[in-house]
Amino acid sequence: MLRKAKRVVVKVGSQLLAGEDGLNREFIDSLTRQIASLRGKGVEVVLVSSGAVLAGIKALKLRRKPFSLSEKQALSAVGQPYLMAEYRESFKRFNLKVGQVLLTAEDLRSKERFHNAKNTFNALFKLGVIPVVNENDTLSTEEIRIGDNDNLSAHVSVLVDADLLVILTTSPGVFDKNPENNPDAKLIPVIEDVREILESCDFSTQTRFGTGGMATKIEAAAKAAKKGIPVIIAGGREERVLERILNGERLGTLVMPCKKLKAKGYRILYLMKPKGKLFIDQGAEEALVKGEKSLLSRGVKRCEGEFKKGDAVEVFSLNGKLVGKGIVRCSKEELSTSKLCIHRDDFVLLREDI
Ligand code: GLU
């Protein structure tokens, strides 16, 4: 499965990129050398890289922390060009060129913008350029932020139809407990049931491994996996880690791909922000669970939030169980007069495994 991968998304976090005094050139050089080697074998690579804020802090020689959101936005404006300059220099050794792609959640939520972004990536692949992706932090307000690059990398994998997502971190993989203070901690080689792993392992103390911590990485991995993309969470500092993974060596933790969500289902479930909540009666719930019927407005007993036609909402049973997510065909105000609330094509059921 991994050896056959022809298009791979690689995510690196700030912790791996942090050097003594600025960005870690040695790490960047090893990363670009590996990517160049994959390219030489005909593998297309997208690099999702953090490090803009970090580079900004170093460039301005700042020490004070924490920074406010607007300060971080400004710091990323300063740091992003430094980050790109490092990659440009480093890839130049292999005669490879980089292209910067900055995305916000908004670019991925809207179908049109999603397709625009897809076309841009395809054009970059055709030109033989390595896309280097980051969140457009400078312009990302809370409302349109993805917030962490683990989730961004999952979305980018879906966007470019990747065969594999590799999330590189400072840990050699996912452990059942924090390996730093538990000598008996075990590496989990394969995750099939993400929910079970999240419930049974303690990741609260494994959060030193990046912005979102290990739980965020696993949750992000699960999203790509639901779209049928295998994900490997592995140690970025291990010797030739990318080349070895693509040679089929078992490194890190593999999050197995599972049921394939359609593009629309992925967008509804993971990209669209729910604008409201609908509470539905038992008859409506049964119809939705059977997957045969749309949600009619008369099945909606109560609602919260403000939504208009085309917005995403969460659908709950009357006892508060989340049934699924969908796109409404009417606004909150039109609910009493419109027959159809959610068409079945626009509804994703949250079964146990999702
Ligand atoms: N986009 C942020 C940066 O480049 C990092 C976000 C993250 O680490 O997840 O600094």
XYZ file of C-alpha atoms and ligand atoms in Angstrom:
364
model
C 0.000 0.000 0.000
C 2.687 2.492 1.037
C 5.245 1.441 -1.502
C 2.764 2.155 -4.261
C 2.083 5.718 -3.071
C 2.545 8.169 -5.916
C 1.349 11.335 -4.222
C 2.292 12.003 -0.629
C 1.578 14.850 1.793
C 4.257 15.372 4.438
C 3.541 17.516 7.506
C 6.266 18.953 9.713
C 5.613 20.929 12.876
C 7.351 23.862 14.528
C 9.072 21.694 17.131
C 10.985 19.813 14.461
C 11.816 23.034 12.674
C 13.059 24.912 15.719
C 16.803 25.395 15.807
C 19.095 26.942 18.385
C 18.885 30.300 16.733
C 16.073 30.369 14.192
C 15.023 27.550 11.930
C 16.881 24.255 12.067
C 18.783 24.242 8.788
C 20.129 20.771 9.337
C 16.624 19.347 9.731
C 15.356 21.274 6.709
C 18.280 20.001 4.628
C 17.603 16.417 5.601
C 13.899 16.841 4.840
C 14.446 18.378 1.411
C 17.052 15.750 0.552
C 14.535 13.010 1.316
C 11.776 14.746 -0.617
C 14.133 15.171 -3.568
C 14.936 11.471 -3.412
C 11.223 10.617 -3.479
C 10.757 12.961 -6.389
C 13.538 11.126 -8.170
C 11.444 7.963 -7.820
C 8.438 9.662 -9.394
C 6.582 10.443 -6.155
C 4.797 13.798 -6.007
C 5.174 15.474 -2.631
C 3.289 18.285 -0.938
C 4.954 19.727 2.130
C 2.718 21.161 4.857
C 5.051 23.152 7.044
C 4.531 25.142 10.206
C 7.239 27.430 11.476
C 6.073 30.843 10.250
C 5.329 32.223 13.705
C 8.505 30.644 15.048
C 10.597 32.183 12.272
C 8.930 35.543 12.916
C 9.784 35.394 16.618
C 13.396 34.554 15.808
C 13.672 37.164 13.052
C 12.506 39.911 15.394
C 14.524 38.454 18.277
C 11.473 38.427 20.559
C 11.330 36.549 23.820
C 8.026 37.421 25.412
C 5.316 34.759 25.321
C 2.412 34.107 24.980
C 1.447 36.279 22.050
C -2.087 37.435 21.288
C -3.814 36.202 18.125
C -3.153 39.441 16.241
C 0.498 39.380 17.332
C 0.819 35.814 16.068
C -0.783 36.895 12.792
C 1.787 39.656 12.460
C 4.630 37.315 13.423
C 3.607 34.839 10.778
C 3.591 37.666 8.202
C 7.200 38.310 9.164
C 8.252 34.668 9.418
C 6.583 33.054 6.396
C 9.029 34.589 3.869
C 11.983 33.465 6.028
C 10.547 29.963 6.121
C 10.096 29.910 2.348
C 13.580 31.296 1.807
C 15.024 28.381 3.801
C 13.079 25.842 1.758
C 13.963 27.572 -1.497
C 17.671 27.513 -0.685
C 17.585 23.964 0.547
C 15.631 22.536 -2.420
C 17.858 24.465 -4.816
C 20.632 21.956 -4.072
C 18.528 19.403 -5.957
C 17.403 21.774 -8.652
C 13.864 21.795 -7.294
C 11.616 24.826 -7.028
C 9.025 25.567 -4.373
C 5.612 27.227 -4.580
C 3.937 28.774 -1.566
C 0.268 27.939 -0.932
C -1.424 29.657 2.002
C -4.896 28.398 2.862
C -7.692 29.263 5.254
C -10.618 27.066 6.273
C -12.798 29.252 4.103
C -10.856 28.166 0.996
C -11.668 24.558 1.751
C -15.280 24.945 2.884
C -16.586 26.478 -0.291
C -16.914 24.022 -3.164
C -15.729 26.578 -5.736
C -12.669 27.606 -3.771
C -11.870 23.972 -2.998
C -11.828 23.298 -6.751
C -9.750 26.387 -7.443
C -7.191 25.220 -4.917
C -7.247 21.725 -6.426
C -6.543 23.155 -9.884
C -3.656 25.204 -8.537
C -2.086 22.127 -6.950
C -2.485 20.173 -10.173
C -0.785 22.961 -12.111
C 2.062 23.016 -9.575
C 2.501 19.241 -9.940
C 2.619 19.614 -13.722
C 5.300 22.277 -13.382
C 7.316 19.925 -11.198
C 7.249 22.398 -8.320
C 7.060 21.339 -4.652
C 4.018 22.992 -3.042
C 4.820 24.229 0.463
C 1.577 24.787 2.357
C 0.778 26.646 5.536
C -2.324 28.188 7.012
C -2.787 31.789 5.971
C -2.307 32.823 9.579
C -1.988 36.501 8.803
C -5.568 36.725 7.603
C -7.114 33.904 9.609
C -9.491 35.232 12.195
C -11.024 32.793 14.665
C -14.014 32.256 12.375
C -12.050 31.088 9.334
C -9.128 29.408 11.057
C -8.263 25.758 10.814
C -6.025 26.382 13.808
C -3.443 23.637 13.544
C -1.435 22.180 10.726
C -2.288 18.575 11.599
C -5.858 19.203 10.505
C -4.644 21.349 7.627
C -2.496 18.455 6.390
C -5.486 16.077 6.512
C -7.558 18.526 4.464
C -4.719 19.042 1.984
C -4.386 15.256 1.551
C -8.050 15.130 0.608
C -7.694 18.172 -1.633
C -4.853 16.668 -3.678
C -6.166 13.065 -3.546
C -3.001 11.898 -1.809
C -2.198 8.202 -1.500
C -0.541 8.782 1.854
C -0.212 11.413 4.580
C 2.905 11.367 6.760
C 2.734 13.469 9.929
C 6.265 13.923 11.226
C 6.660 14.746 14.887
C 9.285 14.743 17.633
C 7.991 11.398 18.935
C 8.731 8.136 17.078
C 4.980 7.495 16.859
C 1.890 7.145 19.031
C 2.449 5.559 22.437
C -0.152 4.179 24.831
C 1.227 6.542 27.489
C 3.851 9.221 27.656
C 7.150 7.439 26.897
C 9.172 10.166 28.610
C 8.118 9.180 32.095
C 6.760 5.671 31.500
C 9.514 3.208 30.610
C 6.883 0.562 29.840
C 5.087 2.788 27.313
C 4.457 0.921 24.088
C 4.415 2.201 20.559
C 1.079 1.521 18.888
C 2.053 0.249 15.422
C -1.418 0.300 13.862
C -4.582 2.166 14.767
C -7.753 0.731 13.323
C -10.281 2.159 15.718
C -9.389 5.759 16.476
C -12.179 6.210 18.977
C -11.024 3.243 21.025
C -7.428 4.535 21.087
C -8.502 8.032 22.102
C -10.598 6.612 24.927
C -8.118 4.068 26.232
C -4.815 5.972 26.075
C -3.699 9.038 27.940
C -2.462 11.693 25.570
C -2.829 14.610 27.943
C 0.839 14.441 28.883
C 2.046 13.717 25.364
C 1.238 17.233 24.275
C 4.801 18.441 24.089
C 4.886 16.989 20.603
C 3.516 20.035 18.764
C 0.786 22.672 18.683
C -2.203 20.377 18.951
C -0.540 17.471 20.724
C -0.844 13.796 19.951
C -4.641 13.604 20.314
C -5.011 16.317 17.653
C -2.683 14.388 15.346
C -4.712 11.212 15.765
C -7.998 13.028 15.236
C -6.643 14.755 12.137
C -5.285 11.424 10.877
C -8.710 9.872 11.392
C -10.267 12.448 9.074
C -7.937 11.615 6.198
C -8.376 7.914 6.975
C -12.165 8.285 6.679
C -11.592 9.569 3.181
C -9.625 6.397 2.467
C -6.123 7.878 2.884
C -3.631 5.950 5.073
C -1.745 8.105 7.562
C 1.583 7.514 9.278
C 2.573 9.411 12.408
C 6.332 9.009 12.748
C 9.494 10.516 14.178
C 10.809 13.310 11.997
C 14.318 12.989 13.366
C 14.743 9.365 12.423
C 17.286 8.664 9.762
C 15.781 8.792 6.226
C 12.332 8.387 7.730
C 10.361 9.303 4.595
C 12.364 7.132 2.253
C 12.125 4.186 4.632
C 8.353 4.564 5.047
C 7.903 4.642 1.293
C 10.135 1.602 0.986
C 7.577 -0.257 3.055
C 9.460 -0.263 6.364
C 7.139 -0.268 9.373
C 7.978 2.957 11.179
C 5.819 4.952 13.564
C 2.075 4.449 13.795
C -0.134 3.648 10.837
C -3.701 4.926 11.010
C -5.558 2.550 8.746
C -7.787 3.953 6.044
C -11.390 2.951 6.486
C -14.784 3.579 5.036
C -14.511 6.013 2.215
C -16.419 9.234 2.703
C -17.392 11.069 -0.456
C -15.946 14.556 -1.036
C -19.247 16.162 -0.108
C -19.539 14.105 3.078
C -16.004 15.108 4.060
C -16.816 18.764 3.512
C -20.019 18.586 5.541
C -18.436 16.625 8.353
C -15.003 18.181 8.714
C -14.894 21.514 6.938
C -18.248 23.247 7.329
C -18.812 24.986 10.620
C -22.190 24.077 12.128
C -24.337 27.192 12.444
C -27.080 25.593 14.479
C -28.554 22.514 16.118
C -31.740 20.681 15.186
C -33.466 18.339 17.610
C -35.577 15.771 15.807
C -38.272 13.281 16.816
C -37.838 9.526 16.830
C -39.615 8.905 13.523
C -37.324 11.338 11.724
C -34.272 9.848 13.409
C -35.224 6.334 12.335
C -35.675 7.491 8.752
C -32.261 9.179 8.746
C -30.516 6.235 10.377
C -31.945 3.910 7.744
C -30.362 6.258 5.240
C -33.426 6.229 3.048
C -35.077 9.515 3.752
C -34.496 13.222 3.890
C -35.274 15.229 7.015
C -38.653 16.934 6.758
C -39.234 20.105 8.730
C -42.104 18.558 10.665
C -39.638 16.114 12.247
C -37.708 19.033 13.760
C -39.049 19.725 17.229
C -36.644 22.377 18.383
C -33.640 24.284 17.063
C -30.793 26.445 18.294
C -28.510 28.941 16.571
C -29.048 31.094 13.523
C -28.817 29.373 10.175
C -29.757 30.173 6.633
C -30.271 28.051 3.541
C -27.020 26.283 2.639
C -25.549 26.343 6.152
C -24.417 23.235 7.973
C -26.217 22.159 11.140
C -25.824 19.373 13.639
C -28.773 17.049 14.052
C -29.557 15.625 17.474
C -32.174 13.220 18.789
C -34.510 14.624 21.455
C -32.396 13.004 24.165
C -29.322 14.902 22.968
C -27.496 12.209 20.969
C -25.696 13.547 17.916
C -27.229 11.799 14.897
C -25.378 13.536 12.099
C -24.590 16.702 10.217
C -26.184 18.165 7.143
C -26.827 21.186 4.968
C -30.213 22.819 5.422
C -32.451 23.731 2.515
C -34.214 26.479 4.464
C -33.399 29.140 7.019
C -34.442 28.926 10.654
C -37.291 31.335 9.921
C -38.502 29.264 6.951
C -38.573 26.039 8.935
C -42.269 26.291 9.759
C -43.308 26.882 6.147
C -40.827 24.763 4.206
C -41.499 21.026 3.839
C -37.925 19.859 3.290
C -35.276 20.650 5.872
C -32.272 18.509 4.827
C -32.111 16.506 1.619
C -30.681 13.022 2.150
C -27.825 13.764 -0.299
C -26.716 16.553 2.050
C -26.782 14.530 5.248
C -23.952 12.540 6.855
C -24.834 10.069 9.532
C -22.512 9.891 12.501
C -22.429 6.154 12.943
C -20.392 4.677 15.750
C -17.342 4.362 13.517
C -17.178 7.985 12.369
N 0.683 27.928 10.999
C 1.484 28.031 12.162
C 2.899 28.488 11.793
O 3.346 28.289 10.716
C 1.608 26.748 12.940
C 0.373 25.968 13.237
C 0.740 24.613 13.829
O 1.863 24.426 14.276
O -0.102 23.704 13.831
O 3.596 29.026 12.589
